[in-house]
Amino acid sequence: MIQRHRSAVLLLFFYLSCLLLVSGQKPEHTITSFQNLPARLFIFDDTESVLYHDSIEGNVYVSLDEGKSWKQADGIPKGDAAMVIEHPFNNRYAFVLTAGSKHYRTADRGKTWQHFELPIPPAVVSRPLSFHSDPAKYGYILYQGTYCNKKGWDAICHDETYYTKEAFGDEPKRMLKDTSRCQFAHSSKDFKVDVPSELIFCVAFDTSSDSGTHSISSSRLFSSTDFFDKDRAVEDLGIGRDAKGVIAFAIVSKYAVVALKDLSRGNEGEMLLYVTLDAKTWAKAQFPHASSAKLKENAYTIMESTTWSLAVDVVLQERSNIGTLFMSNSNGTFFVESLKDTNRNEMGFVDYEKLYGVDGVGMANIVANAKDVEGRGQPKQLKTMITFDDGSNWAPIRAPSKDSEGRPFHCNPADVDECSLHFHSVTTPHNFGRIFSSPAPGFAMGVGSVGESLLPYEESDTFLSTDAGVTWTMIRQDAHKYEFGDKGSILVVINDEEGTDTVRYSLDLGKTWNKYELDVKLRARALITLPDSTSQKFILLGQVAKRHQSKDIGRVVIVYLDFSSTRPRKCGEDDFEKWYARPAKTECLMGHKQWYKRRKADANCYVGDKYRDPVEHEEDCPCTKEDYECDYNYIRNGAECVPVGPEPIPAGVCSPNDPVQTYQGSSGFRKIPGNTCKGGVELDKPVEKKCSQAQPQEGDIIHQTFEFKSLIVQHAYFKDSTTILVRLQDQTIWQSSNEGYTWRQPRPDEHFLAFYHHKYSSDRAYLITDSSQYYYTTDAGRTWNNLKAPTPPNTFGGQVLRFHPNSDYLIWTGNKDCEGSGGNCHAASYYSRDNGRNWNPVESYVRNCAWTKDKEIDADPNEILCESYRDKKGSQIHFTRSNPLQLVVGSNFFAKRSMMFDQVVGFAKFSEFLVVASSELGGHSLELQVSLDGHNFATGKFPANMHPETHAYTVLESSTNSLFLHMTMSEPPSPYWGNLLKSNSNGTYFGLSIENVNRDERGFVDFEKMIGLDGIAIINIVANAREAAVSGRKLLQTRITHNDGSTWKPLVPPPLDSQGKKYECTDTKCALHLHGYTERLDPRATYSSPSIVGLIMAVGNVGESLAPYTDSDTFLSRDGGFTWQEVHKDAHLWEFGDSGSVLVMANDEEPTDHVLFSTNEGLNWREYKFTNEKIRIRFIVTVPSDTSRRFILMGNHPRTRASVAVHVDFSALTSKQCVLSVEDPGHDDFELWSPSEEREELCLFGRQTLYHRRVRDSNCIVGTKTKAETRVVKKCECAKVDFECEFNHVKNSADECVLVPGTSPLPNDDSCRNDEEFWYERTPYRMIPYSSCEGGKRLDRGNEHRCPGFSGHSAFFWLFVLLVPFAFTALVGYYYYRRSGLARGTIRLPGDGRSPYANDSGILENLASVPWFIIGLAGIAWEWVISSIDRTGFRSRRGYRDLRVDEDAQILRFEDEE
């Protein structure tokens, strides 16, 4: 280390003294040389002490005079320093960690260092130390280390956390083992909650492991207030035992945030976010269009947030680093979309930064060509946007009119779409600290360009704003590093594109720039000053080319720059002015204006308030509606806040015997917490309400009636919401956000043809008018916005809107050229990738276009399918079969298209299958084409006597890896029935399941699968098929299967009816028969419910065949249809509530004035009268999940055209919450039940499964709590029930599969998949695709044959050929995986990652933040090799600190289990 000092100027003392009377001197500088670039370089806050960590040499250097002079840290042996961590809340402390057990601490800002011992080395995480934010508890520190039990070459490792109360001045004690991350609740200055100061949260495993690896399901969030001595609690996050799979924990501003992996069955790696403000009550974060804003692994970033809003950026497109920014309400639980197409990099860093000290102002980069990036892999074109109201509105940055030389730019700044200012941001950092701003109030600088999009860094220039981003000026050509000093009165820049010996500085807020020459030519690497930007001294870090090095100048230099002599005097009061922080339109934010006292631009003086942060001043504003949010128990509905139900009131406020009494209740609004507005609009003023509208006393039922002026023709809930839409016959739409308690019209002045709910997004819906205008919501109807479609909706019978799992992707099919005579009237389709803001043409003359991608169809997400007419001219209304429909598939949003089939009848998507009905051109024979990816199709093969070219067919639902298909066998004009066929796992070979299954003239089939119980289905068959063909009268009988259609049986009738009497029909021909799907007014009124496994309700009769509906009664089964009981006479409508704790029925044969309800699943029924005038009830509806105790009865008064909606609320029947104890079954409100209890076979689909269901007579509320997972008790041996007949085989009278006469069996399949050792000849049987049986009797396997090729060699041979070359890599990778604990989750700060000087450090440094399997074993081995080399001379490549992006932004990262 070499030091050299030079005076800036050498003048005669007398002349210099005279000059001082006139103006200030030039700056001074001192140069100090170092061997290597630092891994850390930071200044202790509000001090002159600086630390420089050379991680290659393992040394720490200290400066006590802001970088002017340097010395090696006393007390730290050379080469030992592996990591330097400053105390974030006490500027006297810093810690040097080594690779061993002996570490070092300074308590006087680096002047002296003392050592301390820890029993285990630091963990391989970015920050092994966690600190307490209370200044009085600065010594409270948590240390995360790694303990390894070495066994030969192998080592089994786990992390442990220790604590100290005296900053390692005491003996550290072990707190918890198997930890991923521990943190004090008080680890943010904004987290000011009333909880014990010792409260600690830990992400840790609740199981021990002999192998060092853990299942993700054992990761929980623990808490303790005594360092886990006696107090050790598991945070249930309000969801009980399901609070497992915890990946990360962080304190962000005033919010505590937990991320956990959704471990529920069928989940695809989604994450759940839970937030608390008080460290006690947790709430799930709700994102709009939930199905597309799913939090995925490594695909969301918690951004820099305020104390009134949490910001999260979420990746919505799986194949690109493009996100969407969401902002929350004040409690961090409800999010709204703020900015779409935000730019991210692979590490999760997002181009978003708030301007320091100026509330509400932020800058972000968006990907302007997101469609091309996602569709064609084009390079990103970035545009910078700015907000002045905390993300409510974003706009491009208006470019300056001239460059730094006074020349106009090449484009017109008035056209912000083509000519705006764009900046390089967080994903491409070019200095330490914040990207754009500093504590200097209102000052922002950046490197960017003017034009349509951002140019590369080397082609960019440097810009300055002195009014917090409202206006900008170009101050220097080329990219520069920049820094603010003396509260903005000194601006310093240095060229960042090439080597230079010149620094430029401005003393008048950037109006003029002075040149200062250094004694060395260097390449600038960093330019910093005090963190609060109050000093007049700067530190410039640079690299010196070899040709410019000398005996005094090394390859790395620190240039100390002192500007304290550049101004002659300290500023007085007259040198300052009041500066308001935001433009006039948005100057009021959170109820106040914000201003600072700032030096005038032309004042030739220095501010000089070193270490004193700029003082923020506030002026309260009058209250406006923006200062309020919905009160507790209220939800947003347009501009209103409506109650979710009756308002809870304190006991004693209302007398139970006074129906006209009133009370002062909530207006529905409350002032946003932290808002300081005064006067103005007073939305939170209490209002007088009737006591009858308050929440009833326990045991009471209430109802509310609303009358519509027209008949209800369409109704549907938003999924996972309490909001329902209703369309009337008069083309008006009504909405209730509280399950029918109150109603309003979202657009009373419009007429609507229909509404659509988004198939994949639970809170999006679209209201379709008869023009090109339509309305949409992305927040379950809280707000509705209007947009223009490219055309009016089509009148050709096609679906107007088609949806995509990425919920912003839409397809609109409308009428084109249909005005006037309509000679060329046709249907045309358009697509949008921004939820309808912009539309692009797909195809004209179509019947139907849709996205190929589905939730379970693994297709190109940008591919579109169209049924398109061959000849595209004339009026589509008059098209005949001579103009065939073709199936055209187009990738890249239909830009690259190909015709798949010359003539089709149509296509449909079922679960993982895409099914197309095709025919020969000009012919009549139909073929069924099946695809799993939308590109490769296979022709369906049918039994010899059943071909789709001669029969109509209906494709039925698929949920067990096979397709059910109904093929009509009856001939017109006789009534319709047909055969039920079932496919193999890829939908290509169909075998007969059962004959003579009933269907109606519309093609609907009496076939329904049970929800929640795989393999159970109910059908109706035509028992008199031969007679019905002549008489036209069908006799229906009901059959049930419990093995996915392999066998069908009659329903066993109950022994007694609901009145305790025996049935008249008692012989063996008697069975229970049910009315099915073909007779339902509402297809959604299913037999079963998703929330109550095994519970079925239906209308039917006991007899030899199905009786008419009005002669039928109501039945119930609790065990998936094995046993039944009659619950009431007459046919009833029914609905399930609160997961079966409330059942509601209403007479479905005549008008009624009451409903029946049961709280014990039909054992007893009670009556509730809701009207004095009887109404004919048509529907009973509740939320789709059947988890609510509120129902809506929809019907009409006899002899009127009006409709009635009656809200009936059973919520107050009981206040007792159901208790589920997985560990102690039998002592809670649930019981374990299996369908096997009533079956001959113990196993279903090769496994014995147990389900939790509520004890029948337990009167309690289940609520929306997550249900316990099903338990697979054991895998079963294969038995006959696990097999069905192979293609061209049917069952004979002996229940054996035999070949259909005149047909041939399928040829043997001798292909060897999945490295199988043998292949088997076909038999008459095939395994049911959904079965998971193991071993046992394999009826599907004939003679055994050894697989050819690779498998012909012994395992020993392949061990040497394949494994030995990779043995070293595998061993190294396995060792590192064990040692570093990559299976655990981590939380990183953006300031904890890669060094700015090592280009390849990103992937290595963030390995602990990325699922290890993404990088692969070789990557792990490479990291181990690199980390080993680091210890011997290349440590600069493992920098453990990123360029500081911001202090609050956090990235929740995690790894999945092995």
mmCIF file of C-alpha atoms in Angstrom, residues 149 185 922 972 1030 1035 1088 1158 1164 1379:
data_model
loop_
_atom_site.group_PDB
_atom_site.id
_atom_site.type_symbol
_atom_site.label_atom_id
_atom_site.label_comp_id
_atom_site.label_asym_id
_atom_site.label_seq_id
_atom_site.Cartn_x
_atom_site.Cartn_y
_atom_site.Cartn_z
ATOM 1 C CA ASN A 149 -19.878 -34.404 10.867
ATOM 2 C CA ALA A 185 -38.581 -9.274 14.839
ATOM 3 C CA GLY A 922 -65.627 -33.707 -48.756
ATOM 4 C CA PRO A 972 -83.181 -41.416 -35.013
ATOM 5 C CA VAL A 1030 -89.999 -48.694 -30.896
ATOM 6 C CA LEU A 1035 -86.766 -46.631 -18.616
ATOM 7 C CA SER A 1088 -71.014 -33.545 -4.777
ATOM 8 C CA SER A 1158 -79.251 -29.351 8.673
ATOM 9 C CA ASN A 1164 -82.115 -33.727 11.422
ATOM 10 C CA ARG A 1379 -21.673 -28.996 3.330
#
